[in-house]
Coordinates of C-alpha atoms and ligand atoms in Angstrom, one line a residue:
M1411 CA 18.6 53.4 -13.7
G1412 CA 16.7 50.3 -12.5
K1413 CA 17.6 47.5 -13.5
E1414 CA 13.7 46.3 -15.4
N1415 CA 15.3 49.3 -17.9
F1416 CA 15.8 46.7 -20.7
E1417 CA 18.1 48.6 -23.0
N1418 CA 20.5 49.4 -20.3
W1419 CA 21.1 45.8 -19.8
S1420 CA 23.6 43.8 -21.5
K1421 CA 23.5 41.0 -24.0
E1422 CA 25.1 38.8 -21.3
E1423 CA 22.8 39.8 -19.0
L1424 CA 19.8 39.3 -21.5
I1425 CA 20.6 36.5 -21.7
R1426 CA 20.8 35.2 -18.5
E1427 CA 17.2 37.1 -18.0
V1428 CA 16.3 35.1 -20.7
N1429 CA 17.9 31.6 -19.9
K1430 CA 16.1 32.6 -15.9
L1431 CA 12.3 32.9 -17.7
K1432 CA 13.0 30.1 -19.9
K1433 CA 13.0 27.8 -16.6
R1434 CA 10.5 28.8 -15.3
K1435 CA 7.1 26.7 -14.0
K1436 CA 5.1 27.1 -16.6
Y1437 CA 1.8 24.9 -15.3
G1438 CA 1.4 23.4 -12.4
I1439 CA 1.4 23.9 -8.9
V1440 CA 2.8 27.2 -6.4
W1441 CA 1.8 27.7 -3.2
E1442 CA 4.3 30.7 0.1
E1443 CA 6.9 27.9 2.0
K1444 CA 5.6 28.4 4.8
A1445 CA 8.9 26.9 7.5
E1446 CA 7.5 24.3 9.5
K1447 CA 9.5 23.8 13.1
V1448 CA 10.2 19.4 12.4
A1449 CA 12.3 20.1 9.9
K1450 CA 14.1 22.8 10.8
F1451 CA 14.1 21.3 14.0
C1452 CA 16.7 18.5 12.0
K1453 CA 19.7 21.3 11.4
E1454 CA 20.0 21.3 14.5
K1455 CA 19.4 16.9 16.2
L1456 CA 19.6 14.3 14.0
P1457 CA 16.2 11.3 14.2
V1458 CA 16.8 8.1 15.2
L1459 CA 14.7 5.7 16.5
E1460 CA 14.6 4.2 20.6
E1461 CA 12.8 0.4 20.9
I1462 CA 10.5 0.1 23.8
K1463 CA 11.4 -3.0 24.0
S1464 CA 8.3 -4.0 26.1
K1465 CA 6.0 -3.9 23.3
E1466 CA 7.5 -5.9 21.0
I1467 CA 4.9 -9.2 19.6
K1468 CA 6.3 -11.9 19.5
K1469 CA 5.4 -15.3 18.1
D1470 CA 6.7 -16.2 15.5
D1471 CA 9.9 -16.3 14.4
K1472 CA 9.4 -17.7 11.3
K1473 CA 7.0 -14.9 10.7
P1474 CA 8.1 -11.2 9.2
V1475 CA 8.8 -7.8 12.2
N1476 CA 6.6 -5.4 11.2
I1477 CA 7.2 -2.5 12.7
L1478 CA 5.2 0.7 13.7
I1479 CA 7.2 4.2 14.9
E1480 CA 5.8 6.5 17.0
G1481 CA 7.1 10.7 16.4
D1482 CA 6.4 12.8 13.8
N1483 CA 6.5 11.1 10.0
Y1484 CA 9.1 13.6 9.1
H1485 CA 11.6 12.5 11.8
A1486 CA 10.2 8.8 11.1
L1487 CA 10.6 9.5 7.2
S1488 CA 14.2 10.9 7.3
V1489 CA 15.4 7.2 9.4
L1490 CA 13.5 5.4 6.4
N1491 CA 16.3 7.3 4.0
Y1492 CA 18.8 5.2 5.4
T1493 CA 17.2 1.9 6.4
H1494 CA 14.8 1.6 3.7
R1495 CA 15.4 4.1 0.8
G1496 CA 14.9 1.8 -2.6
V1497 CA 12.7 -1.5 -0.6
I1498 CA 9.1 0.1 -0.5
D1499 CA 6.8 -1.9 -2.5
V1500 CA 2.9 -0.2 -1.8
I1501 CA 2.8 3.2 0.1
Y1502 CA -0.8 4.1 1.7
I1503 CA -1.6 7.7 3.5
D1504 CA -4.6 8.6 4.3
P1505 CA -3.6 12.5 5.6
P1506 CA -5.6 15.3 8.0
Y1507 CA -7.8 16.0 5.4
N1508 CA -6.9 19.9 6.8
T1509 CA -11.2 20.2 7.3
G1510 CA -10.4 23.8 9.4
N1511 CA -12.3 21.1 12.7
K1512 CA -9.3 21.0 14.7
S1513 CA -8.3 18.8 13.2
W1514 CA -4.7 19.3 12.0
T1515 CA -1.4 20.9 13.6
Y1516 CA 0.7 22.3 12.1
N1517 CA 3.8 24.2 14.2
N1518 CA 1.4 23.1 16.5
D1519 CA -1.2 25.5 16.5
Y1520 CA -4.6 23.9 15.2
V1521 CA -5.2 25.3 11.4
E1522 CA -7.9 26.8 11.1
K1523 CA -10.5 27.6 8.2
E1524 CA -10.5 31.6 8.7
D1525 CA -6.4 30.5 7.7
S1526 CA -5.4 32.2 4.4
W1527 CA -2.5 30.4 4.6
R1528 CA -4.1 27.0 5.4
H1529 CA -3.5 25.3 2.1
S1530 CA 0.3 26.9 2.3
K1531 CA 0.6 25.1 4.7
W1532 CA -0.4 21.4 4.1
L1533 CA 1.7 22.3 0.8
S1534 CA 4.1 23.1 2.6
F1535 CA 4.0 19.8 4.9
M1536 CA 2.4 17.5 2.2
S1537 CA 5.4 17.7 0.0
K1538 CA 8.5 17.4 2.6
R1539 CA 6.9 14.5 3.9
L1540 CA 6.1 13.4 -0.3
Y1541 CA 9.4 14.1 -1.5
L1542 CA 10.8 11.7 1.7
A1543 CA 8.2 9.2 1.2
K1544 CA 9.6 8.8 -3.1
N1545 CA 12.7 7.7 -2.1
L1546 CA 11.7 4.5 -0.8
L1547 CA 9.5 2.9 -3.1
K1548 CA 10.7 1.0 -5.7
Q1549 CA 10.6 1.2 -9.6
S1550 CA 7.2 -0.8 -9.4
G1551 CA 5.8 0.7 -6.1
I1552 CA 2.8 1.3 -6.0
I1553 CA 1.7 5.4 -3.6
I1554 CA -1.7 5.4 -2.7
V1555 CA -3.1 8.9 -1.3
T1556 CA -7.2 9.0 0.3
I1557 CA -8.1 13.0 0.8
D1558 CA -11.4 14.6 0.0
D1559 CA -13.0 18.1 -1.5
Y1560 CA -10.9 20.0 1.0
E1561 CA -7.7 19.7 -0.9
I1562 CA -8.8 17.5 -3.9
G1563 CA -7.4 19.7 -6.1
P1564 CA -3.9 21.0 -4.9
L1565 CA -3.0 17.1 -4.6
R1566 CA -3.4 16.2 -7.0
L1567 CA -1.3 18.9 -9.3
L1568 CA 1.2 18.4 -5.8
M1569 CA 2.0 14.7 -6.8
D1570 CA 1.8 15.2 -10.6
E1571 CA 4.8 17.5 -9.8
I1572 CA 6.2 14.9 -7.1
F1573 CA 4.8 11.9 -9.0
G1574 CA 5.3 12.7 -12.5
E1575 CA 1.4 12.0 -14.5
Q1576 CA 2.8 10.2 -16.3
N1577 CA 2.7 7.7 -14.0
R1578 CA -0.4 8.6 -12.1
L1579 CA -3.0 5.6 -12.1
G1580 CA -6.0 6.2 -11.4
L1581 CA -8.3 8.2 -9.7
V1582 CA -11.1 6.3 -7.7
T1583 CA -14.3 7.9 -5.9
I1584 CA -15.3 5.5 -2.9
M1585 CA -18.5 6.3 -0.7
H1586 CA -17.1 6.4 2.5
N1587 CA -20.8 7.3 4.1
P1588 CA -23.8 6.8 2.3
R1589 CA -25.9 8.6 4.3
G1590 CA -23.7 12.1 3.8
R1591 CA -22.1 14.5 6.1
S1592 CA -25.6 16.0 7.7
D1593 CA -23.8 19.6 8.1
D1594 CA -23.1 20.6 4.5
K1595 CA -24.9 23.1 3.7
F1596 CA -25.6 23.0 -0.6
F1597 CA -24.8 18.9 -0.9
A1598 CA -24.3 16.1 2.0
T1599 CA -20.9 15.1 0.4
S1600 CA -20.3 11.1 0.7
H1601 CA -17.6 9.9 -0.8
E1602 CA -13.7 10.9 -0.6
Y1603 CA -11.1 10.0 -3.1
A1604 CA -7.8 7.5 -3.1
L1605 CA -5.1 8.8 -6.1
F1606 CA -3.4 6.0 -7.2
Y1607 CA 0.6 6.4 -8.8
G1608 CA 2.7 4.1 -9.7
K1609 CA 7.0 5.1 -8.6
N1610 CA 7.4 4.3 -12.5
S1611 CA 4.6 3.1 -14.3
K1612 CA 6.9 1.2 -16.8
F1613 CA 7.5 -1.2 -14.0
T1614 CA 4.0 -0.9 -12.2
K1615 CA 1.7 -5.0 -12.3
T1616 CA -2.0 -4.0 -10.5
N1617 CA -4.0 -7.0 -9.2
K1618 CA -7.8 -7.5 -10.8
L1619 CA -10.1 -7.2 -7.6
T1620 CA -11.8 -10.9 -6.6
L1621 CA -14.8 -11.5 -7.7
T1622 CA -17.6 -9.1 -5.3
D1623 CA -20.7 -11.6 -3.8
E1624 CA -22.8 -10.6 -6.1
Q1625 CA -20.5 -11.6 -9.4
A1626 CA -19.7 -14.8 -6.8
E1627 CA -23.2 -15.8 -6.6
Q1628 CA -24.5 -14.8 -10.2
F1629 CA -21.4 -17.3 -11.4
H1630 CA -22.2 -20.0 -9.1
F1631 CA -21.2 -23.0 -10.9
E1632 CA -17.1 -24.1 -11.6
D1633 CA -14.8 -25.6 -13.5
E1634 CA -10.9 -26.5 -13.9
I1635 CA -11.2 -23.8 -16.1
S1636 CA -13.2 -20.4 -14.6
R1637 CA -16.0 -19.6 -12.5
Y1638 CA -19.2 -19.2 -15.2
R1639 CA -22.8 -19.2 -15.2
L1640 CA -25.0 -21.3 -17.7
L1641 CA -26.9 -19.4 -20.5
P1642 CA -30.1 -20.7 -22.8
F1643 CA -27.6 -22.0 -25.6
K1644 CA -30.7 -20.8 -27.9
R1645 CA -31.2 -17.6 -29.4
T1646 CA -33.8 -14.9 -28.6
G1647 CA -34.5 -11.3 -29.9
S1648 CA -33.8 -10.2 -32.8
N1649 CA -32.0 -12.5 -35.7
S1650 CA -33.6 -15.4 -33.8
T1651 CA -35.6 -17.3 -36.3
P1652 CA -34.3 -19.8 -38.9
K1653 CA -35.9 -16.9 -41.7
E1654 CA -33.6 -14.3 -40.3
R1655 CA -30.5 -17.4 -39.7
P1656 CA -30.6 -20.7 -41.6
N1657 CA -27.8 -21.8 -41.2
L1658 CA -28.2 -22.2 -37.0
Y1659 CA -31.7 -24.1 -37.4
Y1660 CA -30.6 -27.4 -36.8
P1661 CA -30.6 -30.7 -34.7
I1662 CA -28.8 -32.1 -32.4
Y1663 CA -28.6 -35.5 -32.0
Y1664 CA -27.6 -36.1 -27.9
N1665 CA -26.8 -39.0 -26.3
E1666 CA -27.5 -38.6 -22.5
K1667 CA -25.1 -41.2 -21.1
Q1668 CA -22.3 -40.9 -23.0
N1669 CA -22.9 -36.9 -23.3
E1670 CA -21.8 -37.2 -27.0
I1671 CA -24.0 -35.1 -29.6
S1672 CA -24.1 -35.4 -33.4
F1673 CA -25.6 -34.1 -36.1
E1674 CA -27.2 -37.5 -37.9
Q1675 CA -29.9 -39.1 -36.0
K1676 CA -28.5 -42.5 -34.7
K1677 CA -29.6 -45.3 -32.3
G1678 CA -29.3 -44.2 -28.6
F1679 CA -29.9 -41.1 -29.6
D1680 CA -32.1 -37.5 -28.3
E1681 CA -33.0 -35.1 -31.0
I1682 CA -33.4 -31.3 -29.8
L1683 CA -34.7 -28.6 -31.7
P1684 CA -34.4 -25.0 -30.8
M1685 CA -37.4 -24.3 -30.3
D1686 CA -39.4 -21.7 -27.7
S1687 CA -42.0 -22.1 -24.8
N1688 CA -44.5 -21.1 -27.3
G1689 CA -44.0 -23.9 -30.2
G1690 CA -41.6 -21.5 -32.5
K1691 CA -39.4 -22.8 -34.3
R1692 CA -35.8 -20.6 -33.4
V1693 CA -31.8 -20.7 -33.7
W1694 CA -28.8 -21.4 -32.2
R1695 CA -26.2 -19.5 -31.1
W1696 CA -23.2 -20.6 -32.7
G1697 CA -22.8 -23.5 -36.2
K1698 CA -22.4 -26.6 -36.1
E1699 CA -18.8 -26.3 -36.5
S1700 CA -18.4 -23.8 -33.5
L1701 CA -20.6 -26.1 -31.2
L1702 CA -18.9 -29.4 -31.8
E1703 CA -15.1 -27.9 -31.3
R1704 CA -16.7 -26.4 -28.0
F1705 CA -18.7 -29.1 -26.2
K1706 CA -16.7 -30.7 -24.5
T1707 CA -15.9 -27.2 -22.6
E1708 CA -18.2 -25.1 -23.1
I1709 CA -21.9 -26.7 -23.5
V1710 CA -24.1 -27.9 -20.7
I1711 CA -27.4 -30.0 -21.2
K1712 CA -29.3 -30.9 -19.0
K1713 CA -32.5 -33.3 -19.4
I1714 CA -36.1 -32.1 -18.0
A1715 CA -38.5 -34.6 -19.5
A1716 CA -38.1 -38.3 -20.5
K1717 CA -36.6 -37.5 -24.1
K1718 CA -36.7 -33.2 -23.5
Y1719 CA -34.2 -31.3 -22.8
S1720 CA -32.3 -27.4 -22.8
V1721 CA -28.7 -26.7 -23.8
F1722 CA -27.0 -24.2 -22.8
T1723 CA -23.8 -21.8 -23.3
K1724 CA -21.1 -21.2 -19.9
D1725 CA -21.2 -17.8 -19.2
R1726 CA -17.9 -17.4 -18.3
I1727 CA -16.1 -14.8 -15.4
K1728 CA -12.5 -14.5 -15.6
E1729 CA -11.5 -14.6 -11.3
G1730 CA -10.9 -11.2 -10.8
R1731 CA -11.5 -8.0 -12.5
R1732 CA -10.7 -4.6 -13.3
P1733 CA -11.4 -2.3 -10.5
K1734 CA -13.6 0.7 -11.5
T1735 CA -13.2 4.5 -10.7
V1736 CA -16.2 4.2 -9.0
W1737 CA -16.8 2.1 -5.6
V1738 CA -19.7 2.1 -4.0
N1739 CA -20.7 -0.9 -2.1
P1740 CA -21.5 -1.4 2.4
K1741 CA -18.5 -2.8 3.0
Y1742 CA -17.0 0.9 2.2
D1743 CA -18.6 2.1 4.6
A1744 CA -16.5 3.8 7.2
S1745 CA -18.5 4.2 9.7
S1746 CA -19.4 -0.1 10.1
H1747 CA -16.2 -0.5 9.4
G1748 CA -14.0 1.5 10.6
T1749 CA -15.4 3.6 14.1
I1750 CA -17.8 0.7 14.7
L1751 CA -14.7 -1.3 14.0
V1752 CA -12.0 -0.3 16.0
Q1753 CA -14.4 0.4 18.9
K1754 CA -15.4 -3.9 19.2
I1755 CA -11.2 -4.4 18.8
L1756 CA -10.4 -1.7 21.9
N1757 CA -14.2 -2.4 23.5
K1758 CA -14.6 1.3 23.8
V1759 CA -15.9 4.0 22.6
K1760 CA -15.5 7.0 21.4
A1761 CA -12.1 5.2 20.6
F1762 CA -10.6 7.4 17.2
D1763 CA -11.9 9.4 15.1
Y1764 CA -12.6 9.1 11.4
P1765 CA -10.6 5.0 10.8
K1766 CA -11.3 3.5 7.5
S1767 CA -12.6 0.6 6.6
L1768 CA -11.1 -1.9 6.5
F1769 CA -11.6 -3.4 3.4
A1770 CA -11.3 -0.8 1.5
V1771 CA -7.8 0.2 2.8
C1772 CA -7.9 -4.1 2.2
D1773 CA -9.2 -3.4 -1.4
C1774 CA -6.6 -1.3 -2.8
L1775 CA -4.1 -3.2 -1.1
E1776 CA -5.1 -6.0 -3.4
I1777 CA -4.7 -4.1 -5.9
A1778 CA -1.4 -3.0 -5.4
A1779 CA -0.2 -5.9 -3.8
K1780 CA -1.6 -9.7 -4.0
D1781 CA 0.1 -10.8 -6.6
K1782 CA 3.6 -9.2 -4.4
K1783 CA 3.1 -12.3 -1.1
N1784 CA 6.6 -10.2 0.9
A1785 CA 5.8 -6.7 0.1
I1786 CA 6.4 -4.2 2.6
I1787 CA 3.9 -1.9 3.0
L1788 CA 3.9 1.7 4.7
D1789 CA 1.5 4.0 6.3
F1790 CA 3.2 7.1 7.9
F1791 CA 0.1 8.4 9.1
A1792 CA -0.8 5.2 9.9
G1793 CA -4.0 6.8 13.1
S1794 CA -5.6 3.6 14.6
G1795 CA -3.8 1.8 12.4
T1796 CA -6.4 -0.1 9.8
T1797 CA -3.6 -0.2 7.2
G1798 CA -2.0 -2.8 9.1
H1799 CA -4.6 -4.3 10.2
A1800 CA -5.5 -4.8 6.7
V1801 CA -2.0 -6.1 5.4
L1802 CA -2.9 -8.9 7.9
E1803 CA -6.2 -9.8 6.9
I1804 CA -5.0 -9.2 2.5
N1805 CA -2.2 -12.1 3.9
E1806 CA -5.0 -14.3 5.8
R1807 CA -7.0 -14.1 2.8
F1808 CA -4.8 -14.7 -0.7
G1809 CA -1.4 -16.2 1.6
G1810 CA 1.8 -14.8 2.2
D1811 CA 4.5 -12.8 4.2
R1812 CA 3.7 -8.9 3.1
K1813 CA 5.4 -7.1 6.0
F1814 CA 3.9 -3.1 7.2
I1815 CA 5.9 -0.2 8.7
L1816 CA 3.6 2.1 10.2
C1817 CA 4.2 5.3 11.6
T1818 CA 2.3 7.4 13.5
N1819 CA 2.3 10.8 16.3
N1820 CA 1.2 10.2 20.4
E1821 CA -1.4 12.8 19.8
E1822 CA -3.9 13.0 21.6
N1823 CA -8.0 11.7 19.4
N1824 CA -10.1 14.8 19.7
G1825 CA -9.7 15.8 23.0
T1826 CA -9.4 13.2 24.8
A1827 CA -6.8 11.0 26.8
T1828 CA -6.7 8.6 24.3
K1829 CA -3.1 8.8 22.8
I1830 CA -3.1 8.1 19.2
A1831 CA -0.2 5.1 19.3
E1832 CA -0.2 3.9 22.5
D1833 CA -4.1 3.3 23.1
V1834 CA -5.1 3.1 19.6
C1835 CA -3.1 2.0 17.5
Y1836 CA -0.2 -0.6 18.5
P1837 CA -3.7 -2.3 20.7
R1838 CA -5.4 -2.4 18.4
I1839 CA -2.5 -4.2 15.5
K1840 CA -1.9 -6.1 19.1
N1841 CA -5.4 -7.3 19.4
V1842 CA -5.3 -8.2 15.8
L1843 CA -2.1 -10.4 16.4
D1844 CA -3.3 -12.2 19.9
G1845 CA -7.4 -12.3 18.8
Y1846 CA -10.1 -10.7 20.4
L1847 CA -13.9 -11.5 21.4
K1848 CA -16.3 -11.0 19.2
K1849 CA -19.2 -10.3 22.8
S1850 CA -22.1 -10.9 20.7
K1851 CA -21.2 -14.6 20.3
G1852 CA -17.9 -14.8 22.7
K1853 CA -16.2 -15.8 19.2
L1854 CA -12.1 -15.3 19.4
I1855 CA -11.7 -13.2 15.7
Y1856 CA -8.3 -13.1 14.5
N1857 CA -4.8 -14.4 16.3
L1858 CA -2.6 -14.5 13.8
P1859 CA 1.2 -15.3 13.4
G1860 CA 3.7 -12.8 13.2
G1861 CA 4.5 -10.2 15.3
L1862 CA 5.8 -6.5 16.0
K1863 CA 8.8 -4.2 17.1
Y1864 CA 7.8 -0.6 18.7
Y1865 CA 10.1 2.6 17.5
K1866 CA 10.2 6.3 18.9
T1867 CA 12.0 8.6 17.5
E1868 CA 14.9 10.2 19.4
F1869 CA 17.7 12.9 19.0
V1870 CA 21.2 13.5 18.2
D1871 CA 22.9 16.4 18.3
A1872 CA 23.8 17.1 14.7
E1873 CA 27.3 19.1 14.7
Q1874 CA 30.0 16.7 13.6
T1875 CA 31.7 16.7 16.5
D1876 CA 34.2 13.4 17.1
I1877 CA 32.0 12.7 20.0
N1878 CA 28.9 13.4 18.0
K1879 CA 29.5 10.4 15.9
K1880 CA 30.0 8.8 18.7
K1881 CA 27.0 9.2 20.8
L1882 CA 25.0 8.5 17.4
V1883 CA 27.0 5.7 16.7
D1884 CA 25.8 4.7 20.4
K1885 CA 22.6 4.8 19.0
S1886 CA 22.2 3.9 15.8
T1887 CA 22.0 -0.2 16.6
E1888 CA 17.8 0.0 16.2
M1889 CA 18.4 1.7 12.9
L1890 CA 21.5 -0.8 11.7
C1891 CA 18.5 -4.2 13.0
L1892 CA 16.7 -2.2 10.9
K1893 CA 18.1 -1.9 7.6
E1894 CA 19.9 -5.6 7.9
D1895 CA 16.8 -7.0 8.7
C1896 CA 18.7 -8.9 11.3
F1897 CA 16.8 -8.3 15.6
D1898 CA 17.9 -11.8 16.6
L1899 CA 20.9 -10.7 18.6
V1900 CA 23.6 -13.7 19.1
K1901 CA 26.2 -11.9 21.6
K1902 CA 26.6 -8.5 22.8
G1903 CA 30.1 -7.7 23.6
K1904 CA 31.9 -5.0 25.3
F1905 CA 31.4 -3.1 22.5
Y1906 CA 30.3 -4.8 19.7
Q1907 CA 27.0 -7.3 19.0
I1908 CA 26.2 -9.7 17.0
F1909 CA 22.1 -10.3 15.5
T1910 CA 21.2 -12.3 13.5
N1911 CA 17.9 -13.7 11.8
S1912 CA 15.6 -16.7 10.6
R1913 CA 17.4 -16.2 7.0
G1914 CA 20.6 -16.7 7.9
K1915 CA 22.3 -13.6 7.5
N1916 CA 24.2 -12.4 10.3
L1917 CA 24.9 -8.2 11.4
G1918 CA 28.2 -7.0 13.0
I1919 CA 28.4 -3.7 14.8
I1920 CA 31.5 -2.4 16.7
Y1921 CA 31.3 0.7 18.7
E1922 CA 34.6 1.5 19.3
D1923 CA 38.6 0.2 18.4
E1924 CA 38.4 -1.8 21.6
G1925 CA 35.5 -3.7 19.2
I1926 CA 37.3 -5.2 16.7
E1927 CA 39.9 -7.9 17.8
P1928 CA 37.3 -9.6 20.2
F1929 CA 34.0 -9.6 17.4
K1930 CA 36.9 -10.5 15.1
K1931 CA 37.3 -13.6 17.4
E1932 CA 34.0 -14.8 17.5
L1933 CA 33.3 -14.6 13.7
R1934 CA 36.1 -16.4 12.9
K1935 CA 34.8 -19.1 15.9
I1936 CA 31.3 -18.5 13.9
N1937 CA 33.2 -18.8 10.0
K1938 CA 29.5 -17.8 8.8
K1939 CA 29.2 -14.5 5.8
F1940 CA 28.9 -11.4 7.7
V1941 CA 27.4 -7.1 6.8
V1942 CA 30.1 -5.4 9.5
Y1943 CA 29.0 -1.6 10.5
V1944 CA 32.8 -0.1 11.9
F1945 CA 32.7 2.5 14.0
S1946 CA 35.5 4.8 12.2
L1947 CA 34.9 8.9 12.5
D1948 CA 35.3 9.4 8.2
E1949 CA 34.5 7.3 5.1
S1950 CA 37.0 4.9 6.3
A1951 CA 35.6 0.9 6.5
R1952 CA 38.9 0.6 8.4
E1953 CA 39.8 -2.6 5.2
E1954 CA 43.3 -2.5 7.0
E1955 CA 42.1 -4.6 10.6
F1956 CA 39.7 -7.4 8.7
E1957 CA 42.8 -8.9 6.1
G1958 CA 43.2 -11.9 7.6
V1959 CA 38.9 -12.1 7.8
S1960 CA 37.7 -10.2 4.4
D1961 CA 37.1 -13.2 2.8
L1962 CA 33.7 -12.7 5.5
V1963 CA 33.0 -9.4 5.6
G1964 CA 31.4 -6.6 4.0
L1965 CA 32.3 -3.4 6.0
K1966 CA 30.1 -0.7 6.1
P1967 CA 31.3 2.5 8.2
I1968 CA 29.8 4.6 11.0
P1969 CA 28.3 6.7 11.6
A1970 CA 29.6 8.1 7.7
V1971 CA 26.6 5.8 6.1
I1972 CA 23.8 7.7 8.2
L1973 CA 25.6 11.2 7.8
N1974 CA 25.4 11.1 4.1
V1975 CA 21.6 10.4 3.7
Y1976 CA 21.0 12.7 6.3
K1977 CA 23.4 15.6 4.3
R1978 CA 21.1 14.9 0.9
I1979 CA 18.0 15.5 3.0
F1980 CA 18.7 17.7 5.0
K1981 CA 20.0 20.2 2.8
Ligands
LIG496 C1 -7.1 10.7 9.0 S1 -5.5 10.2 10.4 C2 -5.6 8.5 9.3 C3 -6.9 7.1 9.6 C4 -6.1 6.1 9.3 N1 -6.2 6.0 8.0 C5 -6.9 5.2 10.4 O1 -8.2 4.0 9.7 O2 -7.6 4.5 11.4 C6 -3.6 10.8 9.9 C7 -3.9 10.6 11.2 O3 -1.9 11.2 11.5 C8 -1.8 11.9 12.0 N2 -1.0 13.0 11.9 C9 -1.3 13.5 11.6 N3 0.9 14.1 11.9 C10 0.8 13.4 11.9 C11 3.0 14.1 11.5 N4 3.3 14.9 11.3 N5 3.3 12.5 11.6 C12 2.2 11.2 12.4 N6 1.4 11.6 12.2 C13 0.9 12.4 12.3 C14 -2.7 11.9 12.6 O4 -2.2 11.3 14.3 C15 -3.8 10.9 12.8 O5 -4.0 9.9 13.2

């Protein structure tokens, strides 16, 4: 008898089935999980980082170190789950849009339009990365994902599922292609979307955008309170005659030299009445009491002829405006401020297909991080590096030491020999930091302080033998330096290394038992507090070996600290 014949089920079996049905998903998104090779690979090999020293850009030791990681972002995000858990302020990503136009590969094959699994593959790909990314955000952190019509529906449901509908901050429509897509059959698409979510909206704070050029032009006066424009103090339109508002019709007596007003005729004061250009009587906007109270800060009186004056109020605009959900402005045009900009920076045509407008990314980051002067901003679909460029740009505009972490693979840009990480993203950031020449005017653009470290993802065998644990420790230096934000090598012993940073933090890494004593000797000489990673085949941090110097060291066992994170995420 089949199990579906409920009459034969025991009470316990029925209760179990009811409980199972109760737990079943009632609303949201479902898809067929399509296994991904890069994720399966982590069962056999664990990702680590290898620094490419020749690509380091070092200009100013006091500025934060920016990071570029070349490799698959599933692996890069796994590494960051150890080094940057809960410390990222903003994530901005522009993932493949899954258009079916040979723009995105899954398990090394292009995902074609005809592929009936295409949405499932895209969702499998995105969900894995978004779950890893969520772990990296601070409670107050914000994630921004751009997308267009191909996947906006699935993405929104996926984001609601991972980040929570209650944490959705907004869905912005950006006109990035004012000409419209020429190959569309029915409508010429001219916009895309940016979805904003907070990790926990209770702790989210967003910033207002600075004024648009038009607003700044309109409100071009400024005093100690704010920018303002002048509007007539005389009423027009309805309720503007003394018959309608008798209390608002009164003479103002004005002394120009002392910039004073009175409501009584006095020597040295000229009479001003609210008359229109035809000599008709009008009324003022406020009564006498309000005018007296606000005269000094809110009223401007201008002389137009001998003993003739015009009276104005200050119409104020606060510096900044709440961002709207539709962004239409030539600055968001991805062709002029993305494609052509990248061509100029790299002095190369066909450098990169479809970069974002620098200013669209700047505005997203302004909303999410203008107030966070030391924010860490991550983009794990970095492409040509617009997000890194935008971080440097907003530091210039608003001050601050925000830093970026970019990850991108090094695939060839659309069938050309141009490799995205090495030939586009890296030189773009280098040229923005070092400055590049604006061709037409021979003018140097940028030249900024700050540096960059370049890493590639590498792998060690995952099977937990003692030999493999030792190999992981030997390859962990970059990850530990990144985690502790401590990169300046002070001493390289045979079995240990010492690093520091400009903020006085010290890091010790002990790779073998033989390194413990020489490290302790060095520690006594330096006599400062250290974070110390000490090789250990188990979870113990070898405290007994550091008894005489225990007040100077915060001990952590490697590789256990890394393995524990990998066990959780690759389970
Ligand atoms: C839409 S583009 C991002 C463009 C970027 N916003 C800009 O303005 O230049 C997506 C980028 O992600 C990269 N990418 C795609 N899949 C990736 C993966 N699994 N790991 C790392 N990078 C990936 C591609 O190389 C591509 O350059």
